[in-house]
CSV table of C-alpha atoms in Angstrom, one decimal:
chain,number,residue,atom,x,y,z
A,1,UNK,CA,5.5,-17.8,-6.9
A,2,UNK,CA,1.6,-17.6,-6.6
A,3,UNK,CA,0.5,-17.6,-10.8
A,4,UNK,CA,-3.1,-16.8,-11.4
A,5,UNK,CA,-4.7,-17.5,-14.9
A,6,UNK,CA,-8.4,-16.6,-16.1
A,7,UNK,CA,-10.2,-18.0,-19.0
A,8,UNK,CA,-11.7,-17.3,-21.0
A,9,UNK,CA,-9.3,-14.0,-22.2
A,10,UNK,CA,-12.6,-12.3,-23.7
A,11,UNK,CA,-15.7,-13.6,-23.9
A,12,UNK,CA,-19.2,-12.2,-25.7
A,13,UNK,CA,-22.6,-13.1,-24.7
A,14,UNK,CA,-26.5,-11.5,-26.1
A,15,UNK,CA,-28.0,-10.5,-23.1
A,16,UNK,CA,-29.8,-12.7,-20.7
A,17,UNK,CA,-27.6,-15.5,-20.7
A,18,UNK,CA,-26.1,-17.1,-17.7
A,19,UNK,CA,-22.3,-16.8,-18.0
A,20,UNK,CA,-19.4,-18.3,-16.1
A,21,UNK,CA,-15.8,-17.2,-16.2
A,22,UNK,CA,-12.6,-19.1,-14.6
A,23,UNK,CA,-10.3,-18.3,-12.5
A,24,UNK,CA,-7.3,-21.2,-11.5
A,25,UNK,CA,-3.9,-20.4,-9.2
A,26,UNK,CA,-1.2,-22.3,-8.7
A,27,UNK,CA,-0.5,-22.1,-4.9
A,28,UNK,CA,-3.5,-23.5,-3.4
A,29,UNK,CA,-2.6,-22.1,0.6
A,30,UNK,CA,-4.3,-18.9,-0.2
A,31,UNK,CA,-6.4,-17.0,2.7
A,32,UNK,CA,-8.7,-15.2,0.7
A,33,UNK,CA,-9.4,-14.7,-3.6
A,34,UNK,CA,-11.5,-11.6,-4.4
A,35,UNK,CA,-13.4,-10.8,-8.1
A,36,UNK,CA,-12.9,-7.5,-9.0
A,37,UNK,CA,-14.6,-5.3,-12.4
A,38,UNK,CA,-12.8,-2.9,-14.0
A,39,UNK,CA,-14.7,-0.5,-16.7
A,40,UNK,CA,-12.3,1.1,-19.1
A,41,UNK,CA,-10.1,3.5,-18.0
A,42,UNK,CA,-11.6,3.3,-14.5
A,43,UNK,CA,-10.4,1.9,-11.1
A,44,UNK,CA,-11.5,-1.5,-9.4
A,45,UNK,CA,-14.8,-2.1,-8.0
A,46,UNK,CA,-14.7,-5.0,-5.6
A,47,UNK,CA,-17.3,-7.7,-6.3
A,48,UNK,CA,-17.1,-10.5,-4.1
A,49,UNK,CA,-14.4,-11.7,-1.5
A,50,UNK,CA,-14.2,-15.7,-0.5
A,51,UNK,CA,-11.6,-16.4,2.4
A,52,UNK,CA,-10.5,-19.8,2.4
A,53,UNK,CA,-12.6,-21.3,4.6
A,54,UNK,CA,-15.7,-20.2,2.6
A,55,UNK,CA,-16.7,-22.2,-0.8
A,56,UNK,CA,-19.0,-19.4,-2.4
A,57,UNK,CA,-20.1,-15.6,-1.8
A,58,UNK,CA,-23.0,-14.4,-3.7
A,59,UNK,CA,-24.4,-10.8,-4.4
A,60,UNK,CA,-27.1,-10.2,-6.4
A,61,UNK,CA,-26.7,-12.0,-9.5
A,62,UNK,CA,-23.0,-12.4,-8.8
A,63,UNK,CA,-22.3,-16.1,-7.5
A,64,UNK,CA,-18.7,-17.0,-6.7
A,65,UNK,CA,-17.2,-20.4,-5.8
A,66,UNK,CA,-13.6,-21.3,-4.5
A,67,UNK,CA,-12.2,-25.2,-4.6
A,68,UNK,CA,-9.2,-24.1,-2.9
A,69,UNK,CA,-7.6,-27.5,-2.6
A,70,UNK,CA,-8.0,-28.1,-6.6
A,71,UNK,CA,-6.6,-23.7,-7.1
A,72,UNK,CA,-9.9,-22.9,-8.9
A,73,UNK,CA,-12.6,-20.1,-8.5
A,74,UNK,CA,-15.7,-19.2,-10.6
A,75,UNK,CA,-18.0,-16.1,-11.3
A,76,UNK,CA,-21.3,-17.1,-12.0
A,77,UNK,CA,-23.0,-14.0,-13.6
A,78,UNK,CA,-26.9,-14.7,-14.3
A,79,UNK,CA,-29.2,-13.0,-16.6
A,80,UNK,CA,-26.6,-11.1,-18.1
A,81,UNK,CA,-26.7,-7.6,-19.2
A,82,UNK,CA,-25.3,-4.8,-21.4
A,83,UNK,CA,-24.2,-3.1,-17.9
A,84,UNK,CA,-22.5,-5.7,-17.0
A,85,UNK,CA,-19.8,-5.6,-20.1
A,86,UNK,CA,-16.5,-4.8,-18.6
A,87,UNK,CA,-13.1,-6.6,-17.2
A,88,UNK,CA,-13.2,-8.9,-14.9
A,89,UNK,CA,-10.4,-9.7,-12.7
A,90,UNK,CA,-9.3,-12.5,-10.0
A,91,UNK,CA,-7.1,-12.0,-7.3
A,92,UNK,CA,-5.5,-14.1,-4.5
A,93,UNK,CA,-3.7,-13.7,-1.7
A,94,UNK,CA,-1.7,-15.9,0.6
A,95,UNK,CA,-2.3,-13.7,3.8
A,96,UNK,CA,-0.2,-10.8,4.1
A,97,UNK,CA,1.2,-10.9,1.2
A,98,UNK,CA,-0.4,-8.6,-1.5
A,99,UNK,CA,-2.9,-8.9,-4.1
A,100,UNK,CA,-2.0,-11.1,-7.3
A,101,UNK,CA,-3.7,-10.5,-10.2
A,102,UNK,CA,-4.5,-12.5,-12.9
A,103,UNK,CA,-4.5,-11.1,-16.3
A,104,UNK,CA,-9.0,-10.8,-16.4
A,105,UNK,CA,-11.9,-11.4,-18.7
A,106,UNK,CA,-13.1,-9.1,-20.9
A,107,UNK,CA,-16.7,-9.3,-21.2
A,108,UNK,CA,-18.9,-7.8,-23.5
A,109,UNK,CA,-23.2,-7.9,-23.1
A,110,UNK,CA,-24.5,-7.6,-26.6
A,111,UNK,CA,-27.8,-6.0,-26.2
B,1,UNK,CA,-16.5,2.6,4.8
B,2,UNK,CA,-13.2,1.4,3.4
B,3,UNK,CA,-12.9,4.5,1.2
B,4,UNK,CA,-9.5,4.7,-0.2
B,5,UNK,CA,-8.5,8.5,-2.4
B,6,UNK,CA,-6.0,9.1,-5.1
B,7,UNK,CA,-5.0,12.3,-6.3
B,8,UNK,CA,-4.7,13.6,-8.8
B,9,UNK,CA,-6.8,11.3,-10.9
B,10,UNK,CA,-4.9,12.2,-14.0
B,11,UNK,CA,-1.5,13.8,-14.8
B,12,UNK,CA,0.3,14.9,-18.1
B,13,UNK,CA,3.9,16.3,-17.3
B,14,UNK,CA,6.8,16.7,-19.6
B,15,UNK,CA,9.6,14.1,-20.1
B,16,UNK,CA,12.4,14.6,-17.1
B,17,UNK,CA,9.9,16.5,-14.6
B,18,UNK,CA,8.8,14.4,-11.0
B,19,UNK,CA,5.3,13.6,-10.7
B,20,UNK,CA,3.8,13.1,-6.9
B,21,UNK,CA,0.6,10.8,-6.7
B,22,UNK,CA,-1.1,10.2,-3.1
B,23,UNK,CA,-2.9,7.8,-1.8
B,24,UNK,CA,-5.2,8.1,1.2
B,25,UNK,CA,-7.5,6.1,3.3
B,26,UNK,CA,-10.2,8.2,4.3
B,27,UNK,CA,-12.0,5.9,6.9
B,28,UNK,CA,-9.4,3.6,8.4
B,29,UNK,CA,-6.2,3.0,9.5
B,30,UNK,CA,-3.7,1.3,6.9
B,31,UNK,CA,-0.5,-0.1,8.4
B,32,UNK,CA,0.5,-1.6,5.0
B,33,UNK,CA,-0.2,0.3,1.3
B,34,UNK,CA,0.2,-1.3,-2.4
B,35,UNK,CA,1.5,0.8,-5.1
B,36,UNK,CA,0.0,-1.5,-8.3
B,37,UNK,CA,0.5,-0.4,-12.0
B,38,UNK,CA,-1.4,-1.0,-15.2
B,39,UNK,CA,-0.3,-0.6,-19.3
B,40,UNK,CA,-3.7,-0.8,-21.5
B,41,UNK,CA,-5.1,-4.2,-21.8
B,42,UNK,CA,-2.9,-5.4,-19.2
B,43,UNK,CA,-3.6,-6.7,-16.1
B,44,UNK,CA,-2.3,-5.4,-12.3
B,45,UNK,CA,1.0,-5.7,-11.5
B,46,UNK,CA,2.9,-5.1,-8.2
B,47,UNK,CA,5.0,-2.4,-7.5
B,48,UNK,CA,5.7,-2.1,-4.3
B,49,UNK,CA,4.6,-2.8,-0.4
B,50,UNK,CA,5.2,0.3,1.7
B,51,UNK,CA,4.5,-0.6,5.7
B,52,UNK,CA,4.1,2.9,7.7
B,53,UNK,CA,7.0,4.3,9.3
B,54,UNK,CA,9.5,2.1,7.5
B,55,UNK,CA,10.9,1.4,3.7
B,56,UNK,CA,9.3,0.5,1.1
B,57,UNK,CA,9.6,-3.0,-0.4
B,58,UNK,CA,10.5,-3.0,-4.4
B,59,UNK,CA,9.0,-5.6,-6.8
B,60,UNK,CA,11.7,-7.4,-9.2
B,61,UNK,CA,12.7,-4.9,-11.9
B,62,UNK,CA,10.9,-1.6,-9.9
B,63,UNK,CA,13.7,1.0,-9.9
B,64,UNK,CA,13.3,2.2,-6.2
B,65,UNK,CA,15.5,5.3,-7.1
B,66,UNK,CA,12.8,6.1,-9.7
B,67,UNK,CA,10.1,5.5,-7.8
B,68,UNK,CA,10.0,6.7,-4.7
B,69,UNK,CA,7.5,5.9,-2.0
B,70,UNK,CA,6.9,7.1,1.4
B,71,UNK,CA,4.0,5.9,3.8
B,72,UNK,CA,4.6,9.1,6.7
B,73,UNK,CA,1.3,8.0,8.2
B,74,UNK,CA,-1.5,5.3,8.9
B,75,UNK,CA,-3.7,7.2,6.1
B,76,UNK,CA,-1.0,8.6,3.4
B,77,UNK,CA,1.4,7.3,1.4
B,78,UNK,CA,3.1,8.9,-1.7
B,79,UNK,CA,4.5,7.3,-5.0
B,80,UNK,CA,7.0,10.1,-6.8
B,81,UNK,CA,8.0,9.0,-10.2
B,82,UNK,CA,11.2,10.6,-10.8
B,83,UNK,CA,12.7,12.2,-13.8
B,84,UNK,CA,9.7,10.6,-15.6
B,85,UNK,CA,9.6,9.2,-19.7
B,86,UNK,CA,7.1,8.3,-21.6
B,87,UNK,CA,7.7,4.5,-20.9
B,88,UNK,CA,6.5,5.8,-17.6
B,89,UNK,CA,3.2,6.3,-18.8
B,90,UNK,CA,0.7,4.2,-17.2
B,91,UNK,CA,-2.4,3.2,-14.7
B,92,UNK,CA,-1.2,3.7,-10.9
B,93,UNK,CA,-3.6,2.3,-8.1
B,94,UNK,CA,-2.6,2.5,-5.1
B,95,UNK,CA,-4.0,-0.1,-2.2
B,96,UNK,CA,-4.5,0.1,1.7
B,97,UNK,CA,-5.1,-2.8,4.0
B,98,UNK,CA,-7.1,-1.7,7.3
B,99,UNK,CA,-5.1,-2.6,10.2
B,100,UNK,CA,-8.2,-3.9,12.6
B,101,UNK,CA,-10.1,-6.3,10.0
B,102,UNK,CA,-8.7,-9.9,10.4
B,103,UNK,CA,-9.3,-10.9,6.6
B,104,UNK,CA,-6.5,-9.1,5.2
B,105,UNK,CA,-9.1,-7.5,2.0
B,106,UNK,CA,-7.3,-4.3,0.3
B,107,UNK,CA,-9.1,-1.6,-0.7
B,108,UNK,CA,-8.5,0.4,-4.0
B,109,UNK,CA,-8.0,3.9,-4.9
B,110,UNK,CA,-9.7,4.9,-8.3
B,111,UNK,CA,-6.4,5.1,-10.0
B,112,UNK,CA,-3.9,7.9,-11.2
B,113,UNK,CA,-3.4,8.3,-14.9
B,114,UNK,CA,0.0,9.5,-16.0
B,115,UNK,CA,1.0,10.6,-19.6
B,116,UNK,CA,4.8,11.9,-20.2
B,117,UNK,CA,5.1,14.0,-23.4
């Protein structure tokens, strides 16, 4: 059963810095991983999709890498700020099999 | 494109009444829908996979009985939460998956809050 973990759980920065946050899975054969934000008590914004084939996406500041044979994925945020602060999640998926989550990063922009 | 609707975006109902959320695509076709739910501070976690025309496919430890969905259509489906509790209470998002793009990306309603009194 496909397990994804992020790291770290919460994670505060002062603006400007570059940040990364972690994203690992245990079943390597997935077909695509997507980073997703969450604000608080909203829905899911979609940031960036990697299928397997691809090793990084990037949008705007947003840089994300997938080693798929080692189960790892990175966001790359760059010159961070307050409007960035919000959850952070990773998800895989094996094909057409659904979504799995893993539990996010909290982030927090401290202006 | 890729829009995907929930409605009602919130919901307070009364311990033992049924609560009907719906989930549309509004620019494609979704043969296959996610019903996901969330507690605070918690993460996504699966509900079920409905496929259109045909039953819905229960996570471990989903009561179908309780939760009932139905996917009439390549843009619809429904999640009723029977005789609903307060344990109930939660973050529903529903998912879609287009049927034409080959990458298998879901697309995300905004979420359905429901509170039981």
């Amino acid at each position: 059963k496909q397990e994804v973990t992020q790291i770290p759980a919460a994670l505060s920065v002062p603006e400007g810095e570059n940040l990364v946050l972690n994203c690992s899975f245990t079943d390597s054969a997935i077909y695509n991983l997507q980073w997703f934000r969450q604000d608080p008590g909203k829905g899911l914004t979609s940031l960036l999709l990697i299928q397997s084939s691809q090793r990084e996406q990037t949008s705007g500041r947003l840089n994300a890498s997938l080693d798929k044979s080692s189960g790892r994925s990175t966001l790359y945020i760059a010159a961070s700020q307050p409007g960035d602060s919000a959850t952070y999640l990773c998800a895989v998926s094996n094909g057409n099999t659904p979504l799995v989550f893993g539990k996010g990063t909290r982030l927090s922009v401290i202006a | 494109g890729a829009v995907v609707s929930q409605h009602p975006s919130w919901v307070i109902c009364k311990s033992g009444t049924s609560v009907k959320i719906e989930c549309r695509s509004l620019d494609f076709q979704a043969t296959t829908m996610f019903w996901y739910r969330q507690f605070p501070k918690q993460s996504l976690m699966l509900m079920a996979t409905s496929n259109e025309g045909s039953k819905a496919t229960y996570e471990q430890g989903v009561e179908k009985d309780k939760f009932l969905i139905n996917h009439a259509s390549l843009t619809l489906s429904t999640l009723t939460v029977t005789s609903a509790h307060p344990e109930d209470s939660s973050f529903y998002i529903c998912s879609a998956r287009d049927r034409i793009l080959p990458i298998y990306e879901q697309f995300f309603g905004p979420g359905t809050r429901l509170t039981v009194l």
